[in-house]
mmCIF file of C-alpha atoms in Angstrom:
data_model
loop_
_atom_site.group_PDB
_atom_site.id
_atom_site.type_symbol
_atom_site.label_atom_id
_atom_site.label_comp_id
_atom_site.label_asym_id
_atom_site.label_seq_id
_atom_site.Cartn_x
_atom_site.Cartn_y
_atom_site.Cartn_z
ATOM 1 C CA UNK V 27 112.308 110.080 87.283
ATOM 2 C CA UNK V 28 108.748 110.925 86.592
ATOM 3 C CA UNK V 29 109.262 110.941 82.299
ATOM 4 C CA UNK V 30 111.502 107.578 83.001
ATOM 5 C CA UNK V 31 108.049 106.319 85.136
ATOM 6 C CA UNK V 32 105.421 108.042 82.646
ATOM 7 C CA UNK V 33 104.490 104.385 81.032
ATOM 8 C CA UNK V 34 104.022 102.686 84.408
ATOM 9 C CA UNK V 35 100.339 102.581 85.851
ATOM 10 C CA UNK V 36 101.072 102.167 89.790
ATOM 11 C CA UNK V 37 98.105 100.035 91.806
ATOM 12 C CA UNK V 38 99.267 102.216 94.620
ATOM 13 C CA UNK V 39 101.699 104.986 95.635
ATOM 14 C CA UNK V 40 102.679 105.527 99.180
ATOM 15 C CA UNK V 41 104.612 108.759 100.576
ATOM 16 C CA UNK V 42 106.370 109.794 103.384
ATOM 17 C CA UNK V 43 105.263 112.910 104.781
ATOM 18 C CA UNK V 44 108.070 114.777 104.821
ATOM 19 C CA UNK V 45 108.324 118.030 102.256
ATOM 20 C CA UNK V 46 110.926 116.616 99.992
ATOM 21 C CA UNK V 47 109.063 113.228 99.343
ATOM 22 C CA UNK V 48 106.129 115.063 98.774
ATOM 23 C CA UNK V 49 107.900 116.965 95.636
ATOM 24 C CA UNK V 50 109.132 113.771 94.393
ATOM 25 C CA UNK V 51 105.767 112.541 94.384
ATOM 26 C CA UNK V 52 103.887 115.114 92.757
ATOM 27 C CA UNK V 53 104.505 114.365 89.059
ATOM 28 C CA UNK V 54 104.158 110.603 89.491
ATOM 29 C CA UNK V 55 100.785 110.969 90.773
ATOM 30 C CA UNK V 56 98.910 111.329 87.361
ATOM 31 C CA UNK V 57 99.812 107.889 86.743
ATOM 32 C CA UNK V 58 98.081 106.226 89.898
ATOM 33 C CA UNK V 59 94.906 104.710 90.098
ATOM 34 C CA UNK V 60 94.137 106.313 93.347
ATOM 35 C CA UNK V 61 94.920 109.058 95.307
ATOM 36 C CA UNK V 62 98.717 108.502 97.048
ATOM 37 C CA UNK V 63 98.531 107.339 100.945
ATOM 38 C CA UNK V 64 100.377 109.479 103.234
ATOM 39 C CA UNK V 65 102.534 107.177 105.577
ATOM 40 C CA UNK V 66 104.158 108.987 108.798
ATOM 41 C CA UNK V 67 106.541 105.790 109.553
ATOM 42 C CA UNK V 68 108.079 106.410 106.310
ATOM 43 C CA UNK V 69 109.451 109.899 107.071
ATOM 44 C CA UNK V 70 113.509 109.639 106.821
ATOM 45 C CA UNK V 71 115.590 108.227 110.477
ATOM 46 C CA UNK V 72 115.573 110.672 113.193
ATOM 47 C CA UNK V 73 118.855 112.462 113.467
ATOM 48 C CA UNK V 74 118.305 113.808 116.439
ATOM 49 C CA UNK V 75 121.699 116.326 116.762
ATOM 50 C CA UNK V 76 122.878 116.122 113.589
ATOM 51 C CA UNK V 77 119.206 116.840 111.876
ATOM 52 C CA UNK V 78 119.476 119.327 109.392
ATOM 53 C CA UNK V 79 123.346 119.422 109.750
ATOM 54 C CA UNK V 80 125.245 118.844 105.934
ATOM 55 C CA UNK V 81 128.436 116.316 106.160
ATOM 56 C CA UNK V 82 130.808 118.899 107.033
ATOM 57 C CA UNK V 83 129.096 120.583 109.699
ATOM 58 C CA UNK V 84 128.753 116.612 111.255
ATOM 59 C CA UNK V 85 132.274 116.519 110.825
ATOM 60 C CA UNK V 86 133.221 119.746 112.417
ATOM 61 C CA UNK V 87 130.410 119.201 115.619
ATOM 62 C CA UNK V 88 131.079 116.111 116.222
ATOM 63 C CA UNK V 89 134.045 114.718 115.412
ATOM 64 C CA UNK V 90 132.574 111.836 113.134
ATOM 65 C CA UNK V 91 132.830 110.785 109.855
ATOM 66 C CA UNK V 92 129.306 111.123 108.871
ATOM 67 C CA UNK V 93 129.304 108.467 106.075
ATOM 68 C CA UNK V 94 129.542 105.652 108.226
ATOM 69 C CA UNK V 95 126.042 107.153 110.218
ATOM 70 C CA UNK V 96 124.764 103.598 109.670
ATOM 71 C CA UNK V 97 127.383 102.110 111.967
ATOM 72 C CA UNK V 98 126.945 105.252 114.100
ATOM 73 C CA UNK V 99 122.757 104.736 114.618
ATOM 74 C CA UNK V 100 123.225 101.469 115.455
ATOM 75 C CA UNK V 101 126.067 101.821 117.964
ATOM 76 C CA UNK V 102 123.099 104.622 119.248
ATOM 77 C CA UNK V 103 125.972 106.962 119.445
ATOM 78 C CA UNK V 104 124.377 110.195 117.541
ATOM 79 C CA UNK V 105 122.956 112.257 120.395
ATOM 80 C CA UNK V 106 118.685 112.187 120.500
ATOM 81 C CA UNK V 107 118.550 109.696 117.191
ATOM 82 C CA UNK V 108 116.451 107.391 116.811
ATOM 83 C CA UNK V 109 117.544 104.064 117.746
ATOM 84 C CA UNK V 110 117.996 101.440 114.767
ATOM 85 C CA UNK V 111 115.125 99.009 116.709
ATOM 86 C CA UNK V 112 112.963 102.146 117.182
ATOM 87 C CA UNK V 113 113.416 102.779 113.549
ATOM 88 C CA UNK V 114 112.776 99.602 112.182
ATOM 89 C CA UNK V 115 109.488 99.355 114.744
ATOM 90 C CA UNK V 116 108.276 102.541 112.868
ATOM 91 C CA UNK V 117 108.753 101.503 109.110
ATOM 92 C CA UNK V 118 107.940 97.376 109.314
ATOM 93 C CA UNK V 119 104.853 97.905 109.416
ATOM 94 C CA UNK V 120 104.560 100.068 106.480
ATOM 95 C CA UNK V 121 106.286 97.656 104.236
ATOM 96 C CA UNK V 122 104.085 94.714 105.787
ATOM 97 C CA UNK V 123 100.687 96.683 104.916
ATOM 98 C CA UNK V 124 102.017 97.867 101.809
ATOM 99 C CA UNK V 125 103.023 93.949 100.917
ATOM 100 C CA UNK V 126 99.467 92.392 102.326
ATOM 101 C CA UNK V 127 97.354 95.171 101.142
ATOM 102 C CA UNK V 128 99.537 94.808 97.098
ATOM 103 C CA UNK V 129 100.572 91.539 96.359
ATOM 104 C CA UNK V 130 101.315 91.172 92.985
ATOM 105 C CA UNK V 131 100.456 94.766 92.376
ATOM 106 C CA UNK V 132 102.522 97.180 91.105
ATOM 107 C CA UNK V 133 103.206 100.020 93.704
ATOM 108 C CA UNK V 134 105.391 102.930 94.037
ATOM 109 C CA UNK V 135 106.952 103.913 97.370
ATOM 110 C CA UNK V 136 107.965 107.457 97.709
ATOM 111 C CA UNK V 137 110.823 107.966 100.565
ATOM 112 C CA UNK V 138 114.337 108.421 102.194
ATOM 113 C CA UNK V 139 117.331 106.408 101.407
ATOM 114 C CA UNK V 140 117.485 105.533 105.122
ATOM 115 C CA UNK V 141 113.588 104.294 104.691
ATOM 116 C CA UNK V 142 114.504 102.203 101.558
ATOM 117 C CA UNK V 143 117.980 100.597 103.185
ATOM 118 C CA UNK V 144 116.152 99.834 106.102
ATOM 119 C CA UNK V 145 113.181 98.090 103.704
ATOM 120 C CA UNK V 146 116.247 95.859 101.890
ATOM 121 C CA UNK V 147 117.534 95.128 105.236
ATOM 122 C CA UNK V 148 113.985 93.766 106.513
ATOM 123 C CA UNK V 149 113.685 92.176 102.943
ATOM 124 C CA UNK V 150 116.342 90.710 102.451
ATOM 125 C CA UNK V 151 117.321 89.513 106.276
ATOM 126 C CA UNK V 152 120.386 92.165 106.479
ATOM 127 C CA UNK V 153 121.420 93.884 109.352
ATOM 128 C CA UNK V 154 120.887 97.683 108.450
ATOM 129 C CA UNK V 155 124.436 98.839 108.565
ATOM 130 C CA UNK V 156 125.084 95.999 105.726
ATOM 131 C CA UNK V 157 123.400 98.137 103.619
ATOM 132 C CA UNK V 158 125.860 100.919 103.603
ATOM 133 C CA UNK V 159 127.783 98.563 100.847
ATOM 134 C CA UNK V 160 125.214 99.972 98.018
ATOM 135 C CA UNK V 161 124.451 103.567 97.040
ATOM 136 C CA UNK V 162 120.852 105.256 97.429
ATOM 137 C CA UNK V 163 120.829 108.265 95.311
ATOM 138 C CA UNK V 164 118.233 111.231 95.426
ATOM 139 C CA UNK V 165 115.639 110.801 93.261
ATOM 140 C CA UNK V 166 117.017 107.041 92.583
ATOM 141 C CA UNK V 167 114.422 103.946 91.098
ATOM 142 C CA UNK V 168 114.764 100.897 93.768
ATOM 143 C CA UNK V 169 112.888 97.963 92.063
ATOM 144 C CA UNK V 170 112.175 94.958 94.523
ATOM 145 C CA UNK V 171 109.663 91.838 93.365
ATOM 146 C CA UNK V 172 108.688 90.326 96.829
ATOM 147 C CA UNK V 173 106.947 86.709 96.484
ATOM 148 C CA UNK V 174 106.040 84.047 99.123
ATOM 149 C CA UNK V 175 109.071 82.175 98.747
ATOM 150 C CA UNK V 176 111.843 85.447 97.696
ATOM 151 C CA UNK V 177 112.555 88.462 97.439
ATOM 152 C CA UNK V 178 114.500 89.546 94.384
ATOM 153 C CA UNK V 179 115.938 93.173 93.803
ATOM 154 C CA UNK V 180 115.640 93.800 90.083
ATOM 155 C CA UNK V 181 116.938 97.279 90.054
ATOM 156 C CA UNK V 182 118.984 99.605 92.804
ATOM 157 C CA UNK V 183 120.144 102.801 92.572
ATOM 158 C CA UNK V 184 118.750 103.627 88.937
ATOM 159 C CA UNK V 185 119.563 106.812 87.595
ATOM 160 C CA UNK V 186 119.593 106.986 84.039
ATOM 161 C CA UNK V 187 117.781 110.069 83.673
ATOM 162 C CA UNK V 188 120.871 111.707 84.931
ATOM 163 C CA UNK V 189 122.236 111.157 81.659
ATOM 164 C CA UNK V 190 119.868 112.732 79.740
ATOM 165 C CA UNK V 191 120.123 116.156 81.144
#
């Protein structure tokens, strides 16, 4: 991702706290104009039980299929998770500082698949478990050109540095 980013000069880059974002980030961050901006409301969806759980262990606790977590969140039916509305409150208004503080800019957001469905479904006018009908890959490129009038998603899910390994 970084080599495949390497040409692009980024206005801004923005980061979730969280440890894994944080090693994503760190080879981008030669190519910024200024230092990266730590934002807390783009740390990944609260869990709650099933944090830190892989898709088996969900499986075998609870009696879920763990895939379909979007549907799951927003029928608030995973014990101490965040709801979808508390979720949403939390990363709106990241995306709307990010958008007012960057238009026309080029800027790189560093986050969680749950973070970047839940910035398509805002986007794009989609109620979040809509998004479950694309893929968000680790380490994937999610290009979206926002303007007054529409937003357009140029790229989702881009991987092709997996090919080159």
């Amino acid at each position: 991702l970084a080599d495949y980013l390497r040409p692009t000069t980024f206005d801004a880059i923005y980061v979730s706290p969280m440890k894994r974002a944080q090693q994503t980030l760190a080879p981008l961050t030669p190519h910024c104009r200024r230092a990266p901006m730590v934002l807390p409301g783009l740390c990944e969806v609260d869990f709650g039980a099933w944090t830190g759980l892989g898709w088996q262990q969900v499986r075998e606790q609870f009696q879920v299929e763990p895939f379909e977590w979007l549907h799951k969140l927003e029928q608030a039916t995973i014990p101490n998770a965040e709801s979808v509305q508390q979720f949403r409150d939390r990363v709106e208004p990241c995306l709307q500082q990010i958008l007012r503080e960057h238009s026309s800019q080029t800027v790189a957001v560093v986050c969680h698949g749950g973070v970047i469905r839940m910035m398509l479904a805002i986007l794009l006018g989609l109620p979040l478990p809509k998004t479950a009908t694309f893929d968000i890959e680790y380490a994937s490129l999610t290009e979206v050109h926002h303007h007054s009038h529409k937003t357009e998603i140029q790229r989702l899910n881009f991987t092709p540095w997996r090919d080159l390994a």
